[in-house]
XYZ file of C-alpha atoms in Angstrom:
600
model
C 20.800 138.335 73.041
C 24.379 139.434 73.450
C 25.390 142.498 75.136
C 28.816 144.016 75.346
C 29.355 142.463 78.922
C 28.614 139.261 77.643
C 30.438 139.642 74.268
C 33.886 140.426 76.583
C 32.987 137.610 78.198
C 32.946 135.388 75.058
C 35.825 137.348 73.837
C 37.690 136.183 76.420
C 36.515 133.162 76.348
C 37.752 133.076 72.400
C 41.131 134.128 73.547
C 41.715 131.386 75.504
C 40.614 128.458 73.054
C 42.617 130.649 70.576
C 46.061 130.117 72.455
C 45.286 126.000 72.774
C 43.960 125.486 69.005
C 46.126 123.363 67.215
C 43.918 124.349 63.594
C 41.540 127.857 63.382
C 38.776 125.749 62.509
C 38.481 124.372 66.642
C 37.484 128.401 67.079
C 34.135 128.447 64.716
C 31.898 127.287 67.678
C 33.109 129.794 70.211
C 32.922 132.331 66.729
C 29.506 131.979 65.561
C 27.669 131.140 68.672
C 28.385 134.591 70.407
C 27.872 136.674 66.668
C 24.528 134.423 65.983
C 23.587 135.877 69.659
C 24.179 139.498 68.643
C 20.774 141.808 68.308
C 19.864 141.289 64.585
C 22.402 138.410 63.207
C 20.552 135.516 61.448
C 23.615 133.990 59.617
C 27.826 133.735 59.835
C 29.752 132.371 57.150
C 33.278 131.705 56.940
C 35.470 131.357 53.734
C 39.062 130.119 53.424
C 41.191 131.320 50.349
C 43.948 130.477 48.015
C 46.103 133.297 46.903
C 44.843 132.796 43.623
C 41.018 133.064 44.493
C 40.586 129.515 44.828
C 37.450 128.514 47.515
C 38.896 125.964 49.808
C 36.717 125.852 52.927
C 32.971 127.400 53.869
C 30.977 127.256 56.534
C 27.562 128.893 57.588
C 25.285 128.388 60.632
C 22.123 130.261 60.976
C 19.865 131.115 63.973
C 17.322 127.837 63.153
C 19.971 126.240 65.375
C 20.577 123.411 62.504
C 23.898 122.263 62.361
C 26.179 124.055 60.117
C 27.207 123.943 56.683
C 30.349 123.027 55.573
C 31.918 122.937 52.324
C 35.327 121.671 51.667
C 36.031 122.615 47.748
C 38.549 123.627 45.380
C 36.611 125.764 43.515
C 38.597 128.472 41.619
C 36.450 131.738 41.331
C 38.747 134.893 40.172
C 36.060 137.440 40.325
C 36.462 137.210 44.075
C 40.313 138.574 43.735
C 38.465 141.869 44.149
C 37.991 141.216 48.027
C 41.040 139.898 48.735
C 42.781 142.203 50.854
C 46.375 143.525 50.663
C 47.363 144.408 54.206
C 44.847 145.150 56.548
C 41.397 143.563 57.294
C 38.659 145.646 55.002
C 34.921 145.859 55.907
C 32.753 145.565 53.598
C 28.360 146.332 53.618
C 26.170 145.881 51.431
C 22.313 144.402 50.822
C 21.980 140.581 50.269
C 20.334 141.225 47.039
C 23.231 143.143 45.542
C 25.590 140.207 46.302
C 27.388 138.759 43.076
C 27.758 134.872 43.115
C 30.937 135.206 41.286
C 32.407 137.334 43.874
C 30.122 135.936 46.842
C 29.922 132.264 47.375
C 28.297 132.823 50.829
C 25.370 134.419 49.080
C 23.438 131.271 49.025
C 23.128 130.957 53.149
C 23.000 135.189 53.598
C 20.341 135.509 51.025
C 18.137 133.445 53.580
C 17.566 136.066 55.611
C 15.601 138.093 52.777
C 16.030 142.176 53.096
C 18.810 141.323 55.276
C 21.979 143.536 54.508
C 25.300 141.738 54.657
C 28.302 143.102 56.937
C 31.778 141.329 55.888
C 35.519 141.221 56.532
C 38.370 140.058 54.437
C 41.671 139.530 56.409
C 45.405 137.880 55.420
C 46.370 134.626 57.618
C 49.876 134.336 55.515
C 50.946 135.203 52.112
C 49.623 131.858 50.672
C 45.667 133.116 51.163
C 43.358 135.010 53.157
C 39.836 134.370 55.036
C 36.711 135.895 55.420
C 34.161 136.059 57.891
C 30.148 137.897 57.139
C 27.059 137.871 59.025
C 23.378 138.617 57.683
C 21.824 141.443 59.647
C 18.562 142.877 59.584
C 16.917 146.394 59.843
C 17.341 146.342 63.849
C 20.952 145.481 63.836
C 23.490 148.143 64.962
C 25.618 147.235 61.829
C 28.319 149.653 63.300
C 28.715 147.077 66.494
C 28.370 144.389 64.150
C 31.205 145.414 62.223
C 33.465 145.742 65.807
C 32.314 142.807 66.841
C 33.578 141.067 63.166
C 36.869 143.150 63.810
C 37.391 141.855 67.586
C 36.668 137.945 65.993
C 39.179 138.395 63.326
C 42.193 139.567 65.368
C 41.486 136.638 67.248
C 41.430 134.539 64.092
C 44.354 135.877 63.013
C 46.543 135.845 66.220
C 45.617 131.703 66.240
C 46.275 131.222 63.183
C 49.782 133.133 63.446
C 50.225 131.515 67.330
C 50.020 127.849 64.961
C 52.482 128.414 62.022
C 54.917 130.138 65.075
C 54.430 126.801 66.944
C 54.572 124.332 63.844
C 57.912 126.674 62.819
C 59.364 126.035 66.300
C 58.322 121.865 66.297
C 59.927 121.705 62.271
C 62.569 123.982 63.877
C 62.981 121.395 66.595
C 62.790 118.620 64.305
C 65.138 119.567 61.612
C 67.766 120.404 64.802
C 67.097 117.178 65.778
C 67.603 115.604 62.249
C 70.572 117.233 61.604
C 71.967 116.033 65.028
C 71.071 112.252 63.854
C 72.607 113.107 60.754
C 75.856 114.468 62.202
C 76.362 111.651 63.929
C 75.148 109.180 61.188
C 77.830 110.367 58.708
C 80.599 111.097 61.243
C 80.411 107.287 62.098
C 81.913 106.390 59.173
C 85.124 107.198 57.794
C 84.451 105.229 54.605
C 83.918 107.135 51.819
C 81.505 105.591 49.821
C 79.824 104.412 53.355
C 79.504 107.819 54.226
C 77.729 108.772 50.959
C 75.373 105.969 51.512
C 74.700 107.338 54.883
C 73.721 111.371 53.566
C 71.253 109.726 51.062
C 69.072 107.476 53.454
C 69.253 110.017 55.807
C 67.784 112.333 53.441
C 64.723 110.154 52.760
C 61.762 110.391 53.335
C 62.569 112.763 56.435
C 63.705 115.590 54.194
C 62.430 114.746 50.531
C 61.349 111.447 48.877
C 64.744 111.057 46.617
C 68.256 111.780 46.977
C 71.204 112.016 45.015
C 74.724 112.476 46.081
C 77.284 113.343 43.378
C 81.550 113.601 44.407
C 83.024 116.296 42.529
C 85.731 114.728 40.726
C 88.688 116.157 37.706
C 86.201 115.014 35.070
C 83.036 116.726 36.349
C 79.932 115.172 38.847
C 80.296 111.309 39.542
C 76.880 109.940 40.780
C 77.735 107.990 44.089
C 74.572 107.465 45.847
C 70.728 107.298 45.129
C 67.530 106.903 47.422
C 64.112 106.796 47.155
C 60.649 106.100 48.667
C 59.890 103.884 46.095
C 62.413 101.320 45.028
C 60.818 101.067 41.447
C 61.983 105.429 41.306
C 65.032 104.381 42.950
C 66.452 102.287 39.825
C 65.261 105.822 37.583
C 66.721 108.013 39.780
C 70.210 105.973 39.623
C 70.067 105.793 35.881
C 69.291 109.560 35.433
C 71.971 110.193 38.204
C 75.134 108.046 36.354
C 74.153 109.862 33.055
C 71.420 112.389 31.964
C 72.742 115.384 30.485
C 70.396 117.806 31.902
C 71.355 116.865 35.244
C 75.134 116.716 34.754
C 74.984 120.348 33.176
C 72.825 121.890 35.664
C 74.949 120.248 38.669
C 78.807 121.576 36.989
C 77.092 125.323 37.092
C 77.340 125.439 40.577
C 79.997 126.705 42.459
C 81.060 127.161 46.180
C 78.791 130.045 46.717
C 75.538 128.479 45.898
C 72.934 128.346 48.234
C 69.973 125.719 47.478
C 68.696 125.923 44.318
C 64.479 125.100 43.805
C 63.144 124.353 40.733
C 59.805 123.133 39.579
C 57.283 123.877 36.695
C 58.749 124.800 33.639
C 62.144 125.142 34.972
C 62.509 120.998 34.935
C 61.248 121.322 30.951
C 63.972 118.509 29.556
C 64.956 116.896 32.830
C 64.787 113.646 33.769
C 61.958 115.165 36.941
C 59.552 116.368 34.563
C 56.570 114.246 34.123
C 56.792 110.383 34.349
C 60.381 109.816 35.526
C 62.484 109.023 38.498
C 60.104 110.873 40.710
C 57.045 110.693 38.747
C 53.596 109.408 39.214
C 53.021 111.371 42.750
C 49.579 113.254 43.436
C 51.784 116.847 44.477
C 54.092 118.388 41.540
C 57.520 117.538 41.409
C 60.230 119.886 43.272
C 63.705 119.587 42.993
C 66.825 121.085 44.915
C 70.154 121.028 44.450
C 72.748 122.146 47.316
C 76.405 122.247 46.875
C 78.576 120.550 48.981
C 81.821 122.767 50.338
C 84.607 122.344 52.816
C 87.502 123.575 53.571
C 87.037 126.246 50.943
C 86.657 123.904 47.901
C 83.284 122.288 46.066
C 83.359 118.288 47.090
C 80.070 117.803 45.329
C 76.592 118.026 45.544
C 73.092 116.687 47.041
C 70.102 116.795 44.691
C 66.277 116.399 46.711
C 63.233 115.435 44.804
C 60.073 116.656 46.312
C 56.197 115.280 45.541
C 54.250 116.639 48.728
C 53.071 119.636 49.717
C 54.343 123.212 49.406
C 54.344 123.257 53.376
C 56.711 120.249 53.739
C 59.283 121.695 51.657
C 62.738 122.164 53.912
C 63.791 125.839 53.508
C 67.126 126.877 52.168
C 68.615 127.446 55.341
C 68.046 124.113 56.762
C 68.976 122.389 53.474
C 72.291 124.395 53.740
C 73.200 123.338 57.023
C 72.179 119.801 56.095
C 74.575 120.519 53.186
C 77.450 121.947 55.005
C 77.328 118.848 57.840
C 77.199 116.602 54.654
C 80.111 118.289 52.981
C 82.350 118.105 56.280
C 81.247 114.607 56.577
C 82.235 113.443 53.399
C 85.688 115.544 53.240
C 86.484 114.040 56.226
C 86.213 110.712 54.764
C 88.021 111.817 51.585
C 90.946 113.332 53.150
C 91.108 110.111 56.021
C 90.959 108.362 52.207
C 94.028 110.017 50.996
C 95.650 109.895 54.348
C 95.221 105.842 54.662
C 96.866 105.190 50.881
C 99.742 107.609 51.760
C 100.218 105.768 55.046
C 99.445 101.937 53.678
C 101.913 103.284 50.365
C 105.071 104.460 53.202
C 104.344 101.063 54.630
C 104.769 99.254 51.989
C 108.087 101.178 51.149
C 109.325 99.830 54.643
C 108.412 96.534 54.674
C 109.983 93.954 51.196
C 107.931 93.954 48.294
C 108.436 89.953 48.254
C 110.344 87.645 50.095
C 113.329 85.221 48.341
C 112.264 82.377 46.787
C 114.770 79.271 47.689
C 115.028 75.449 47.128
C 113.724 73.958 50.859
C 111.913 76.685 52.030
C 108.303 78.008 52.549
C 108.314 81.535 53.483
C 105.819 84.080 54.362
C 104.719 87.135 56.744
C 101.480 89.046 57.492
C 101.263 92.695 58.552
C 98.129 94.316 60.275
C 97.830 97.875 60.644
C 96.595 98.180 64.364
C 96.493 102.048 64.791
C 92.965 103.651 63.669
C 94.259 106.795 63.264
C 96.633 105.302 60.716
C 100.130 106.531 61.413
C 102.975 104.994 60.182
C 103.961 101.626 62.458
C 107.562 100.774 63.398
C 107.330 97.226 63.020
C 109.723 96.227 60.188
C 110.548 92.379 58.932
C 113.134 91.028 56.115
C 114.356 87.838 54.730
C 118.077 88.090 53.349
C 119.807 85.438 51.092
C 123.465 85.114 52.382
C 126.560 84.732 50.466
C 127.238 81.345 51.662
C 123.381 79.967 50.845
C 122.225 80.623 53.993
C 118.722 82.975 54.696
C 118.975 85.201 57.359
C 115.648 86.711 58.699
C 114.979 89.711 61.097
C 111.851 91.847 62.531
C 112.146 94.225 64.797
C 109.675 96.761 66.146
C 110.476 100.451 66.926
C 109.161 102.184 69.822
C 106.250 104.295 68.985
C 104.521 105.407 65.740
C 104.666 108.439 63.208
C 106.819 110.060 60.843
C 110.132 109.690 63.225
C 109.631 105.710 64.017
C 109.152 105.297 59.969
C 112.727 106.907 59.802
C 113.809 104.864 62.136
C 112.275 101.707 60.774
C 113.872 102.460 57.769
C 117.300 102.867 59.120
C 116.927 99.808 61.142
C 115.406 97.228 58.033
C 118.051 98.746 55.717
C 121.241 98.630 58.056
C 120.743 95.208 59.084
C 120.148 93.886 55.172
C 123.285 95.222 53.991
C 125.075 94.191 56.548
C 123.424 90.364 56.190
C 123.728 90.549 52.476
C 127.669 90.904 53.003
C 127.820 88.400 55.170
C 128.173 89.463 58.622
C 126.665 87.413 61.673
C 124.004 88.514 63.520
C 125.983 89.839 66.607
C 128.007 92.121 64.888
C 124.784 93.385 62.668
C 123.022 94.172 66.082
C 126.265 95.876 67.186
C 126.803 98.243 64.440
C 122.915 98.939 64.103
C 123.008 99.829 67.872
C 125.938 102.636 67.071
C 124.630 104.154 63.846
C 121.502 104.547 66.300
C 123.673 106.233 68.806
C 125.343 108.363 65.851
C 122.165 109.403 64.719
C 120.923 110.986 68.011
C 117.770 108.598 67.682
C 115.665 109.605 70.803
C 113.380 106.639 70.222
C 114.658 102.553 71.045
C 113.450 99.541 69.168
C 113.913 95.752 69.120
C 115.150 93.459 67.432
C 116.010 89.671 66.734
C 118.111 88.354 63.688
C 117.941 84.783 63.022
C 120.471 82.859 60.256
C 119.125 79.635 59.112
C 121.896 77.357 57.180
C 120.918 73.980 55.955
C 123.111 71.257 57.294
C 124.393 67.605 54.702
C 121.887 65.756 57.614
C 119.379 67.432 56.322
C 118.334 69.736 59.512
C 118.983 73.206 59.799
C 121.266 75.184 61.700
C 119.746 78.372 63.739
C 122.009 81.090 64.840
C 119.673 83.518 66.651
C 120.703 87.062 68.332
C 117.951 89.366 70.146
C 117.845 92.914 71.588
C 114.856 92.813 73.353
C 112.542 91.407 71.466
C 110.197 88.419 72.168
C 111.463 84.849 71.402
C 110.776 82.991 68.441
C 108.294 80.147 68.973
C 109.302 76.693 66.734
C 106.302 74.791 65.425
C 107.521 71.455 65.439
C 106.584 68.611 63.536
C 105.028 66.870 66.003
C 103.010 69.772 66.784
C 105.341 70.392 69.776
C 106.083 74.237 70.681
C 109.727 75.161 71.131
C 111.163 78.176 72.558
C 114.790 79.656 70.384
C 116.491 80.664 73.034
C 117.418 84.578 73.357
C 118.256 87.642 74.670
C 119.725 91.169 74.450
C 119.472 94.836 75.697
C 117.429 97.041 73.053
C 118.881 98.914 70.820
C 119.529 102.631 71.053
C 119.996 102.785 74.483
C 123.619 102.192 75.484
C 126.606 103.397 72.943
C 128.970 99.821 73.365
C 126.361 97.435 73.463
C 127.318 93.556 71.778
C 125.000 90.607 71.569
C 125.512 87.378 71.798
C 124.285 84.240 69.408
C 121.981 81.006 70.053
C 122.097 78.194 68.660
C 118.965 75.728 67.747
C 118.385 73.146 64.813
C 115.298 72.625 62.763
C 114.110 69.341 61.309
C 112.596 68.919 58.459
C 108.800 69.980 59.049
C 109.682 72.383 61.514
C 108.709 76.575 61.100
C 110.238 78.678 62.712
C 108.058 82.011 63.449
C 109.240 85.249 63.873
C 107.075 87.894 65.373
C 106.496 91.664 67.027
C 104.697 92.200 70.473
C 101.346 92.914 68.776
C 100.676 89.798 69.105
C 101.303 88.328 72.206
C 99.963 91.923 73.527
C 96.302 91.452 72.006
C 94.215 91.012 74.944
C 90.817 89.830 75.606
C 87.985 92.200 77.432
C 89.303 90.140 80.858
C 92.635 91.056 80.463
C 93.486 87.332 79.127
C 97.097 88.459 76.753
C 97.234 86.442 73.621
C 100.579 85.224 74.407
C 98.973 82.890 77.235
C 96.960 80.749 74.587
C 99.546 81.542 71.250
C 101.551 77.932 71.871
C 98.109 76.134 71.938
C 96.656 78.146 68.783
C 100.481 77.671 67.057
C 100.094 73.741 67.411
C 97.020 73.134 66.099
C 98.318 74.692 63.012
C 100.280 71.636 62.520
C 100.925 70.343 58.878
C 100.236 73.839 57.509
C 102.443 75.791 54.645
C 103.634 79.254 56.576
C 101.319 81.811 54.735
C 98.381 79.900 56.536
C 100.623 80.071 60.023
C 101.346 83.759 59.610
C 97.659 84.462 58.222
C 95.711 82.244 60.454
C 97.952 83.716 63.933
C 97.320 87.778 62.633
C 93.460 86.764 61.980
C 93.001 85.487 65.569
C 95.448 87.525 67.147
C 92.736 90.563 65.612
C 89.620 88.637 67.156
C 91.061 87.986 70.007
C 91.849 91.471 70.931
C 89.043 93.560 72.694
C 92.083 96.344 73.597
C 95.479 97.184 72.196
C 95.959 98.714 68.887
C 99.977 97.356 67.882
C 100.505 96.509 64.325
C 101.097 92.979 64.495
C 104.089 91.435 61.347
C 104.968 87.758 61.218
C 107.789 86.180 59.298
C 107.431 82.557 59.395
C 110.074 79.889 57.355
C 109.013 76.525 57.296
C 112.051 73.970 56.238
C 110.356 71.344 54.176
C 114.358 69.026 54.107
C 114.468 69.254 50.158
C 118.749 69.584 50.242
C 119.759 71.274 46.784
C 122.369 68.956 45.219
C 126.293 68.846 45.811
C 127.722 71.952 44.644
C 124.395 72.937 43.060
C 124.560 77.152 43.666
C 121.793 79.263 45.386
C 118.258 79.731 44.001
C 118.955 83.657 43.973
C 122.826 83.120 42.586
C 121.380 80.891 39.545
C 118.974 83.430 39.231
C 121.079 86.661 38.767
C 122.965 84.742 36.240
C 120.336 83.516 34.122
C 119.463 87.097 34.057
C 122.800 88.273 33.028
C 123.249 86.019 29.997
């Protein structure tokens, strides 16, 4: 027997294993135990509801002290939609025998106790169902203190059940923050658009849903970029219905920048490629779908489509999926506009540097450029190969201090200056000199280097090298022998001084030899340990021995890039190899030939 000291005693008792209980059904011992003990009880049962009168859980213990009942069921009874309850808890008496089995499944334990006279409660635990808890009393019971008792229980109930969603809100809370950290980072480690895109989807799954698809908004409409799923088997129908069903294409080019996420399910995925067996078919739960736009920078970049088979209670919510959306969005604009930036940069680049180099009877030419700056400005090193009046080739590179808009105009100044003034004929000195004053003329406030090398064939069958430098590294000489030789030079930059004039060096090349022409991005590529690549560039330059000059100037860039654990220099080459073919007595220039086969 239980009286009211004792019963605050349990109470209290219930209040504390309410605020550890991870699941309302840990309370039902410290429940029933205390009712059973109340003057008059002889049986508790417990019921669990749907919001659409479906039984999903019973249990009953009597006083026999045999363990209790318990009945886990789906069983879908709608005449018991008359007890559910629409706010507050309602109390309900009445005798056993008047109990309705439609309305009453616990009638089968309560009618045990025959005579007895049934005191009940109906309460909400969310809006997606609603409990209830009676006891069997008989003729002795005070049915009123019953009925406070049931009260007292179920605000316990209640407050557990409302202290475990809170909690489980707070840990999805916690996890979703902590996804859409990972994810943050995930997609801002790339700068690759389609990489990116990649990155969203398998992000996406299974942590959020159990398929993904990205679409990039693009002039034409949605462009499917990226699919994901659980199960690779879906994965290859999701694709497919992502590149081209026309359910999915129309519903995705209806939304617009001020869409939040979009749910559908049921009979709203009637003639999509979600309902039934499909891309995300064959799962025990019902297929959900979402769509979420993607928007940045006040424009629609596309859009992220979830498929969902698991439980209602596993869905994200709208809010999260819009964050997830909006980090996505910024993510893959980023990527789109670093996109746009690189071919703007790579196409002013271009516009610096020649489209091809000449083409003439003896020699092999080639260069190599490598961007070195990741955050893709425009470079100042410039290189150019320049057929001369007299047959000679005269070839310069020259690097201009800095990067950006103003060392591209300066790059251009410098590589077109010096051409014309080659292509006229005028030696290297002078070329230098008046490249030095139009610098000076200009108000440049940035200096560059340069070197300017004229290579004329000679009747022995060597070449003669008249070289002129301002400031710039030496050109190294890949002999035939695999022997490295050094062309002598040397010169103050240029921009710095208004009178400035340079003078030439003189070197010969045999046939065999190259000649290689390079900026300070290369010898400047250094090694974790500080090691330059300069130190080991004669040793790596001879064992290229024997080799045509696109594999010099490729095969020096490549390792000149793995070498370098710091620095970030463009690196150009411009390497000539003179293979001794002479072109015959009075026989005119390749280019000269050229022009006039052209003019005919």
């Amino acid at each position: 027997m239980v009286d009211d000291d004792t019963w605050s005693g349990a109470l209290h008792r219930l209040w504390q294993a309410a605020s550890r209980a991870e699941e309302v059904a840990a309370l039902a011992d410290d429940i029933y135990a205390p009712l059973l003990a109340t003057p008059g009880v002889h049986h508790v049962v417990g019921t669990r509801w749907d919001e659409d009168a479906t039984l999903r859980y019973m249990r009953a213990l009597g006083t026999d002290g045999e363990a209790p009942v318990i009945v886990a069921t789906a069983r879908s009874m709608p005449g018991a939609a008359v007890r559910e309850p629409d706010g507050e808890p309602v109390v309900t008496r009445a005798s056993v025998d008047e109990l309705d089995d439609a309305v009453w499944p616990e009638a089968e334990f309560l009618r045990q106790s025959p005579g007895a006279s049934v005191v009940g409660c109906t309460f909400r635990l969310d809006r997606s169902g609603w409990a209830g808890l009676s006891v069997a009393v008989d003729a002795s019971a005070d049915t009123e203190g019953v009925a406070r008792r049931l009260a007292q229980a179920v605000d316990v109930i209640v407050a557990c059940h409302t202290g475990i969603l809170q909690r489980g809100r707070e840990a999805r809370r916690g996890a979703d923050d902590a996804l859409l950290a990972e994810a943050s980072l995930q997609m801002d480690s790339s700068l690759d658009v389609e990489d990116t895109l990649r990155r969203v989807a398998r992000i996406a799954v299974p942590a959020v849903a159990d398929g993904c698809l990205v679409h990039l908004l693009r002039k034409g409409g949605p462009e499917f970029v990226a699919a994901t799923h659980v199960a690779v088997q879906q994965q290859r129908a999701l694709e497919a219905a992502g590149r081209d069903d026309p359910w999915l294409s129309a519903l995705l080019a209806q939304r617009d920048d001020g869409d939040q996420a979009l749910f559908l399910s049921g009979a709203a995925l009637d003639g999509s490629p979600f309902a039934g067996p499909g891309p995300a078919g064959g799962g025990r739960h019902p297929t959900v779908v979402s769509v979420s736009t993607l928007h940045a920078r006040g424009r629609v970049v596309g859009s992220i489509t979830f498929v969902y088979q698991r439980p209602e209670d596993r869905l994200p919510d709208s809010a999260f999926l819009d964050s997830l959306a909006t980090r996505a969005a910024l993510a893959i604009d980023n990527a789109l506009l670093y996109e746009l930036r690189r071919h703007a940069v790579l196409s002013l680049q271009e516009h610096l540097l020649p489209s091809r180099l000449p083409a003439a009877a003896g020699w092999d030419l080639s260069a190599s450029y490598e961007v070195g700056d990741p955050m893709l400005d425009v470079g100042g090193d410039f290189y150019d190969a320049v057929p001369r009046p007299d047959g000679s080739i005269a070839l310069l590179i020259g690097d201009v201090c800095g990067r950006g808009a103003e060392a591209a105009a300066l790059t251009g100044l410098a590589r077109h200056t010096l051409r014309t003034l080659l292509e006229e004929g005028t030696d290297p000195g002078t070329a230098l000199s008046r490249l030095n004053r139009a610098l000076r003329q200009e108000g440049a406030s940035r200096f560059l280097t340069a070197v300017v090398v004229t290579m004329t064939p000679q009747a022995d069958g060597t070449v003669l090298l008249t070289t002129c430098s301002a400031g710039h590294p030496r050109p190294l000489v890949l002999r035939a022998d695999g022997s490295i030789g050094e062309v002598v030079s040397g010169g103050l930059l240029l921009g710095i001084l208004d009178d400035v004039s340079y003078e030439s060096h003189e070197d010969f090349l045999a046939p065999g030899d190259t000649l290689v022409l390079f900026t300070d991005g290369l010898t400047e590529s250094r090694e974790a340990d500080g090691t330059y690549f300069e130190s080991v560039l004669p040793g790596r330059l001879s064992a290229l021995r024997g080799s045509d000059a696109a594999q010099v100037a490729e095969s020096l860039a490549r390792q000149a890039r793995a070498f370098r654990a710091s620095g970030q220099d463009d690196i150009a080459l411009l390497v000539a190899r003179w293979n001794g073919i002479m072109p015959s007595d009075g026989l005119l220039p390749l280019e000269t030939l050229l022009e006039q086969a052209a003019l005919r």
